[in-house]
């Protein structure tokens, strides 16, 4: 099932290039007072929302998915966890490119661990990327994104994928420089998630997905998640040994070789097996 958020926080079911309004399915989310439980209420209640989507799709308004503004399918993650240097070919290019390493010794994820991106950086495909600090290089990084479905703490690798609600395409956009990653990768709109969530039942093996990113029609990045240094299972196990993961938390799994600068007017096109295609404009 492909589930999206669009326009003024409507819920959509995507079928091919059609979108069905299933916003009424959100009515099963229990009303809660203050403080709300941590996490995203739609993701936390997905098991009860899914049958409501099936019921509501028969009467929902249908339109082309390209006619709406796609928002991040997760509205309220408690955090965006991200994996630094999690492909060996990106390790190699980072060591060779002085505009990436700035004289620092580059390590892999085994040396860095994980980092966090601010939740305020999160946007959907239709909202686009607004560049900041344009005196610096601003790079694209395509990544498989995992959306956590239920509270996870100290999860063993063998069970890790049971905690995933679904998958999406992630862009971990980056200002290059010497500051901490959490600063350079957290500008507003520097975490793109979309175009929708493809539910986990449709993704048999997230550790074998081809993906690619094009800028203005030219292929910049192309790889497969089987080349991850820390695979999907290990990332969840490792992250949950430090953080409690809540429903809606996002794990961006890392980017392969081919990162490169973006400029205003660029059109980014992302493809990931099973999930589909995501188009994002740069301003
Ligand atoms: Mn990244």
Short mmCIF file of N, CA and C in Angstrom, two decimals, residues 18-141:
data_model
loop_
_atom_site.label_atom_id
_atom_site.label_comp_id
_atom_site.label_asym_id
_atom_site.label_seq_id
_atom_site.Cartn_x
_atom_site.Cartn_y
_atom_site.Cartn_z
N UNK A 18 -2.77 7.47 -10.02
CA UNK A 18 -4.00 8.00 -9.43
C UNK A 18 -3.86 8.11 -7.91
N UNK A 19 -4.55 9.07 -7.35
CA UNK A 19 -4.56 9.27 -5.91
C UNK A 19 -6.02 9.29 -5.45
N UNK A 20 -6.31 8.51 -4.42
CA UNK A 20 -7.67 8.44 -3.87
C UNK A 20 -7.67 9.10 -2.49
N UNK A 21 -8.59 10.01 -2.28
CA UNK A 21 -8.70 10.70 -0.99
C UNK A 21 -9.28 9.73 0.05
N UNK A 22 -8.48 9.37 1.03
CA UNK A 22 -8.94 8.47 2.10
C UNK A 22 -8.78 9.15 3.46
N UNK A 23 -8.89 10.47 3.47
CA UNK A 23 -8.68 11.25 4.69
C UNK A 23 -9.59 10.79 5.84
N UNK A 24 -10.80 10.32 5.50
CA UNK A 24 -11.73 9.90 6.55
C UNK A 24 -11.18 8.75 7.40
N UNK A 25 -10.21 7.99 6.84
CA UNK A 25 -9.62 6.88 7.60
C UNK A 25 -8.90 7.37 8.85
N UNK A 26 -8.52 8.66 8.86
CA UNK A 26 -7.81 9.21 10.02
C UNK A 26 -8.72 9.35 11.23
N UNK A 27 -10.03 9.22 11.02
CA UNK A 27 -10.96 9.39 12.14
C UNK A 27 -10.77 8.33 13.24
N UNK A 28 -10.12 7.22 12.90
CA UNK A 28 -9.92 6.17 13.93
C UNK A 28 -8.77 6.51 14.88
N UNK A 29 -8.03 7.58 14.60
CA UNK A 29 -6.94 7.95 15.51
C UNK A 29 -7.55 8.46 16.82
N UNK A 30 -7.18 7.85 17.95
CA UNK A 30 -7.76 8.28 19.23
C UNK A 30 -7.36 9.72 19.54
N UNK A 31 -8.30 10.48 20.09
CA UNK A 31 -8.00 11.84 20.53
C UNK A 31 -7.21 11.77 21.83
N UNK A 32 -6.14 12.54 21.91
CA UNK A 32 -5.32 12.53 23.12
C UNK A 32 -5.12 13.96 23.59
N UNK A 33 -4.99 14.09 24.90
CA UNK A 33 -4.74 15.41 25.47
C UNK A 33 -3.27 15.72 25.51
N UNK A 34 -2.92 16.69 26.34
CA UNK A 34 -1.53 17.09 26.46
C UNK A 34 -0.89 16.39 27.65
N UNK A 35 0.35 15.91 27.57
CA UNK A 35 1.15 15.86 26.34
C UNK A 35 0.75 14.67 25.47
N UNK A 36 0.83 14.85 24.16
CA UNK A 36 0.52 13.75 23.25
C UNK A 36 1.62 12.69 23.36
N UNK A 37 1.28 11.43 23.12
CA UNK A 37 2.33 10.41 23.14
C UNK A 37 3.39 10.70 22.09
N UNK A 38 4.66 10.40 22.35
CA UNK A 38 5.70 10.72 21.38
C UNK A 38 5.51 9.95 20.07
N UNK A 39 5.76 10.63 18.99
CA UNK A 39 5.71 9.96 17.70
C UNK A 39 4.60 10.51 16.82
N UNK A 40 4.46 9.91 15.65
CA UNK A 40 3.48 10.35 14.66
C UNK A 40 2.22 9.52 14.81
N UNK A 41 1.08 10.19 15.04
CA UNK A 41 -0.17 9.48 15.34
C UNK A 41 -0.65 8.63 14.15
N UNK A 42 -0.42 9.08 12.93
CA UNK A 42 -0.86 8.28 11.78
C UNK A 42 -0.05 6.98 11.70
N UNK A 43 1.25 7.09 11.85
CA UNK A 43 2.08 5.88 11.79
C UNK A 43 1.79 4.97 12.98
N UNK A 44 1.63 5.55 14.16
CA UNK A 44 1.39 4.74 15.37
C UNK A 44 0.09 3.94 15.26
N UNK A 45 -0.88 4.48 14.50
CA UNK A 45 -2.19 3.83 14.38
C UNK A 45 -2.40 3.18 13.01
N UNK A 46 -1.31 2.96 12.30
CA UNK A 46 -1.42 2.48 10.92
C UNK A 46 -2.18 1.14 10.81
N UNK A 47 -2.01 0.27 11.79
CA UNK A 47 -2.68 -1.04 11.72
C UNK A 47 -4.20 -0.90 11.73
N UNK A 48 -4.72 0.10 12.43
CA UNK A 48 -6.17 0.30 12.42
C UNK A 48 -6.61 1.22 11.27
N UNK A 49 -5.69 2.04 10.78
CA UNK A 49 -6.02 2.95 9.66
C UNK A 49 -6.10 2.18 8.33
N UNK A 50 -5.23 1.17 8.17
CA UNK A 50 -5.19 0.44 6.88
C UNK A 50 -6.55 -0.13 6.48
N UNK A 51 -7.25 -0.87 7.38
CA UNK A 51 -8.58 -1.35 6.95
C UNK A 51 -9.56 -0.22 6.65
N UNK A 52 -9.43 0.90 7.35
CA UNK A 52 -10.29 2.06 7.08
C UNK A 52 -9.98 2.66 5.70
N UNK A 53 -8.72 2.59 5.30
CA UNK A 53 -8.36 3.06 3.96
C UNK A 53 -9.06 2.20 2.91
N UNK A 54 -9.05 0.88 3.13
CA UNK A 54 -9.72 -0.03 2.19
C UNK A 54 -11.22 0.29 2.10
N UNK A 55 -11.84 0.60 3.23
CA UNK A 55 -13.26 0.94 3.25
C UNK A 55 -13.52 2.25 2.52
N UNK A 56 -12.67 3.25 2.79
CA UNK A 56 -12.92 4.60 2.27
C UNK A 56 -12.53 4.78 0.81
N UNK A 57 -11.69 3.91 0.29
CA UNK A 57 -11.22 4.12 -1.08
C UNK A 57 -12.35 4.03 -2.10
N UNK A 58 -13.40 3.30 -1.74
CA UNK A 58 -14.52 3.11 -2.69
C UNK A 58 -15.27 4.41 -2.93
N UNK A 59 -15.26 5.30 -1.92
CA UNK A 59 -16.02 6.55 -2.10
C UNK A 59 -15.12 7.78 -2.16
N UNK A 60 -13.80 7.56 -2.14
CA UNK A 60 -12.91 8.71 -2.11
C UNK A 60 -12.77 9.38 -3.48
N UNK A 61 -12.60 10.69 -3.45
CA UNK A 61 -12.38 11.46 -4.68
C UNK A 61 -11.06 11.03 -5.33
N UNK A 62 -11.08 10.81 -6.64
CA UNK A 62 -9.89 10.34 -7.36
C UNK A 62 -9.35 11.46 -8.25
N UNK A 63 -8.04 11.66 -8.21
CA UNK A 63 -7.40 12.61 -9.12
C UNK A 63 -5.97 12.13 -9.42
N UNK A 64 -5.31 12.78 -10.34
CA UNK A 64 -3.94 12.41 -10.68
C UNK A 64 -3.00 12.78 -9.55
N UNK A 65 -2.07 11.88 -9.22
CA UNK A 65 -1.15 12.15 -8.11
C UNK A 65 -0.24 13.34 -8.45
N UNK A 66 -0.08 13.62 -9.74
CA UNK A 66 0.76 14.76 -10.13
C UNK A 66 0.05 16.11 -9.99
N UNK A 67 -1.25 16.06 -9.63
CA UNK A 67 -2.01 17.31 -9.51
C UNK A 67 -2.03 17.85 -8.09
N UNK A 68 -1.37 17.16 -7.16
CA UNK A 68 -1.43 17.59 -5.76
C UNK A 68 -0.03 17.98 -5.28
N UNK A 69 0.02 18.64 -4.12
CA UNK A 69 1.29 18.95 -3.48
C UNK A 69 1.57 17.88 -2.43
N UNK A 70 2.59 17.08 -2.69
CA UNK A 70 2.92 15.99 -1.75
C UNK A 70 3.73 16.55 -0.58
N UNK A 71 3.26 16.24 0.65
CA UNK A 71 3.96 16.61 1.87
C UNK A 71 4.72 15.39 2.37
N UNK A 72 5.53 15.58 3.41
CA UNK A 72 6.19 14.42 4.01
C UNK A 72 5.12 13.45 4.52
N UNK A 73 5.22 12.17 4.17
CA UNK A 73 4.20 11.22 4.63
C UNK A 73 4.21 11.04 6.15
N UNK A 74 5.31 11.37 6.79
CA UNK A 74 5.36 11.42 8.26
C UNK A 74 5.28 12.90 8.64
N UNK A 75 4.31 13.23 9.50
CA UNK A 75 4.13 14.64 9.89
C UNK A 75 4.98 15.00 11.11
N UNK A 76 5.05 14.08 12.07
CA UNK A 76 5.64 14.42 13.38
C UNK A 76 6.63 13.38 13.90
N UNK A 77 7.74 13.20 13.23
CA UNK A 77 8.75 12.27 13.79
C UNK A 77 9.37 12.91 15.04
N UNK A 78 9.74 12.08 16.02
CA UNK A 78 10.48 12.67 17.16
C UNK A 78 11.92 12.94 16.77
N UNK A 79 12.41 12.22 15.76
CA UNK A 79 13.78 12.47 15.29
C UNK A 79 13.99 11.84 13.91
N UNK A 80 14.97 12.41 13.23
CA UNK A 80 15.44 11.85 11.96
C UNK A 80 16.87 11.37 12.21
N UNK A 81 17.04 10.06 12.22
CA UNK A 81 18.35 9.46 12.45
C UNK A 81 19.00 9.25 11.09
N UNK A 82 20.30 9.53 10.99
CA UNK A 82 20.95 9.37 9.69
C UNK A 82 22.31 8.71 9.83
N UNK A 83 22.69 8.01 8.77
CA UNK A 83 23.91 7.20 8.74
C UNK A 83 24.98 7.90 7.92
N UNK A 84 26.08 8.31 8.54
CA UNK A 84 27.16 8.96 7.79
C UNK A 84 28.09 7.93 7.15
N UNK A 85 28.48 8.20 5.92
CA UNK A 85 29.47 7.38 5.20
C UNK A 85 29.19 5.88 5.37
N UNK A 86 28.06 5.47 4.80
CA UNK A 86 27.61 4.08 4.95
C UNK A 86 27.71 3.30 3.63
N UNK A 87 28.39 3.87 2.64
CA UNK A 87 28.75 3.14 1.41
C UNK A 87 30.24 3.36 1.18
N UNK A 88 30.96 2.30 0.84
CA UNK A 88 32.42 2.42 0.68
C UNK A 88 32.80 3.35 -0.47
N UNK A 89 31.98 3.38 -1.54
CA UNK A 89 32.36 4.25 -2.67
C UNK A 89 32.20 5.73 -2.29
N UNK A 90 31.29 6.03 -1.36
CA UNK A 90 31.16 7.41 -0.87
C UNK A 90 32.31 7.75 0.08
N UNK A 91 32.78 6.75 0.83
CA UNK A 91 33.99 6.91 1.65
C UNK A 91 35.16 7.31 0.76
N UNK A 92 35.32 6.59 -0.35
CA UNK A 92 36.43 6.88 -1.27
C UNK A 92 36.33 8.29 -1.85
N UNK A 93 35.15 8.67 -2.33
CA UNK A 93 35.02 10.00 -2.94
C UNK A 93 35.19 11.10 -1.90
N UNK A 94 34.77 10.84 -0.66
CA UNK A 94 34.90 11.85 0.40
C UNK A 94 36.37 12.09 0.73
N UNK A 95 37.17 11.01 0.66
CA UNK A 95 38.60 11.15 0.95
C UNK A 95 39.35 11.84 -0.18
N UNK A 96 38.79 11.71 -1.41
CA UNK A 96 39.48 12.29 -2.56
C UNK A 96 39.09 13.74 -2.83
N UNK A 97 37.92 14.17 -2.35
CA UNK A 97 37.38 15.49 -2.71
C UNK A 97 37.58 16.47 -1.55
N UNK A 98 38.46 17.44 -1.74
CA UNK A 98 38.75 18.40 -0.67
C UNK A 98 37.54 19.27 -0.34
N UNK A 99 36.58 19.36 -1.29
CA UNK A 99 35.37 20.13 -1.00
C UNK A 99 34.40 19.34 -0.13
N UNK A 100 34.72 18.06 0.12
CA UNK A 100 33.93 17.27 1.07
C UNK A 100 34.70 17.11 2.38
N UNK A 101 36.00 16.80 2.29
CA UNK A 101 36.70 16.45 3.54
C UNK A 101 37.30 17.65 4.27
N UNK A 102 37.54 18.77 3.59
CA UNK A 102 38.07 19.98 4.24
C UNK A 102 39.28 19.67 5.13
N UNK A 103 40.13 18.78 4.67
CA UNK A 103 41.35 18.49 5.40
C UNK A 103 41.18 17.52 6.56
N UNK A 104 39.96 17.05 6.77
CA UNK A 104 39.74 16.12 7.89
C UNK A 104 39.92 14.68 7.42
N UNK A 105 40.29 13.83 8.36
CA UNK A 105 40.38 12.41 8.08
C UNK A 105 38.96 11.84 8.03
N UNK A 106 38.59 11.23 6.92
CA UNK A 106 37.23 10.70 6.77
C UNK A 106 37.19 9.26 7.28
N UNK A 107 36.16 8.94 8.04
CA UNK A 107 35.94 7.58 8.51
C UNK A 107 34.66 7.04 7.89
N UNK A 108 34.33 5.79 8.21
CA UNK A 108 33.03 5.25 7.80
C UNK A 108 32.10 5.32 9.00
N UNK A 109 30.90 4.81 8.83
CA UNK A 109 29.92 4.77 9.91
C UNK A 109 30.48 4.05 11.14
N UNK A 110 31.41 3.11 10.91
CA UNK A 110 31.98 2.38 12.05
C UNK A 110 32.75 3.31 12.98
N UNK A 111 33.28 4.41 12.43
CA UNK A 111 33.96 5.38 13.27
C UNK A 111 33.04 6.49 13.77
N UNK A 112 32.05 6.88 12.93
CA UNK A 112 31.20 8.03 13.28
C UNK A 112 29.97 7.66 14.10
N UNK A 113 29.46 6.45 13.94
CA UNK A 113 28.16 6.13 14.53
C UNK A 113 27.05 6.77 13.73
N UNK A 114 26.11 7.41 14.40
CA UNK A 114 24.96 8.01 13.73
C UNK A 114 24.90 9.50 14.04
N UNK A 115 24.06 10.22 13.34
CA UNK A 115 23.80 11.62 13.69
C UNK A 115 22.31 11.90 13.53
N UNK A 116 21.88 13.05 14.01
CA UNK A 116 20.47 13.43 13.93
C UNK A 116 20.30 14.66 13.05
N UNK A 117 19.22 14.65 12.27
CA UNK A 117 18.80 15.83 11.52
C UNK A 117 17.59 16.42 12.24
N UNK A 118 17.49 17.73 12.28
CA UNK A 118 16.36 18.37 12.94
C UNK A 118 15.05 18.00 12.24
N UNK A 119 14.01 17.73 13.01
CA UNK A 119 12.70 17.42 12.42
C UNK A 119 12.15 18.60 11.63
N UNK A 120 12.58 19.80 11.99
CA UNK A 120 12.11 21.00 11.27
C UNK A 120 12.65 21.08 9.84
N UNK A 121 13.62 20.21 9.52
CA UNK A 121 14.17 20.18 8.15
C UNK A 121 13.28 19.39 7.20
N UNK A 122 12.26 18.71 7.74
CA UNK A 122 11.50 17.73 6.96
C UNK A 122 10.48 18.39 6.03
N UNK A 123 10.51 17.99 4.76
CA UNK A 123 9.49 18.42 3.79
C UNK A 123 9.12 17.24 2.90
N UNK A 124 8.05 17.40 2.15
CA UNK A 124 7.65 16.42 1.16
C UNK A 124 8.14 16.81 -0.22
N UNK A 125 7.96 15.88 -1.16
CA UNK A 125 8.47 16.08 -2.51
C UNK A 125 7.91 17.34 -3.16
N UNK A 126 6.62 17.62 -2.91
CA UNK A 126 5.98 18.74 -3.57
C UNK A 126 6.37 20.10 -3.02
N UNK A 127 7.00 20.09 -1.86
CA UNK A 127 7.38 21.36 -1.23
C UNK A 127 8.74 21.86 -1.73
N UNK A 128 9.56 20.95 -2.23
CA UNK A 128 10.83 21.34 -2.82
C UNK A 128 11.89 21.72 -1.80
N UNK A 129 13.09 21.96 -2.33
CA UNK A 129 14.25 22.30 -1.51
C UNK A 129 14.55 23.78 -1.70
N UNK A 130 14.67 24.51 -0.60
CA UNK A 130 15.08 25.91 -0.65
C UNK A 130 16.51 26.00 -0.15
N UNK A 131 17.42 26.33 -1.06
CA UNK A 131 18.84 26.34 -0.69
C UNK A 131 19.15 27.46 0.30
N UNK A 132 20.06 27.16 1.22
CA UNK A 132 20.55 28.16 2.17
C UNK A 132 22.07 28.16 2.14
N UNK A 133 22.69 29.17 2.73
CA UNK A 133 24.16 29.28 2.73
C UNK A 133 24.72 28.99 1.34
N UNK A 134 24.22 29.75 0.38
CA UNK A 134 24.54 29.47 -1.03
C UNK A 134 25.96 29.89 -1.41
N UNK A 135 26.71 30.47 -0.44
CA UNK A 135 28.13 30.70 -0.69
C UNK A 135 28.92 29.40 -0.54
N UNK A 136 28.26 28.36 -0.02
CA UNK A 136 28.88 27.05 0.14
C UNK A 136 28.35 26.08 -0.91
N UNK A 137 29.02 24.91 -0.97
CA UNK A 137 28.49 23.84 -1.81
C UNK A 137 27.34 23.17 -1.07
N UNK A 138 26.22 23.00 -1.74
CA UNK A 138 25.04 22.31 -1.20
C UNK A 138 24.79 21.06 -2.01
N UNK A 139 24.92 19.90 -1.39
CA UNK A 139 24.88 18.64 -2.13
C UNK A 139 23.59 17.86 -1.91
N UNK A 140 23.25 17.08 -2.92
CA UNK A 140 22.18 16.08 -2.81
C UNK A 140 22.76 14.78 -2.30
N UNK A 141 21.99 14.05 -1.50
CA UNK A 141 22.34 12.69 -1.09
C UNK A 141 21.06 11.87 -1.11
#
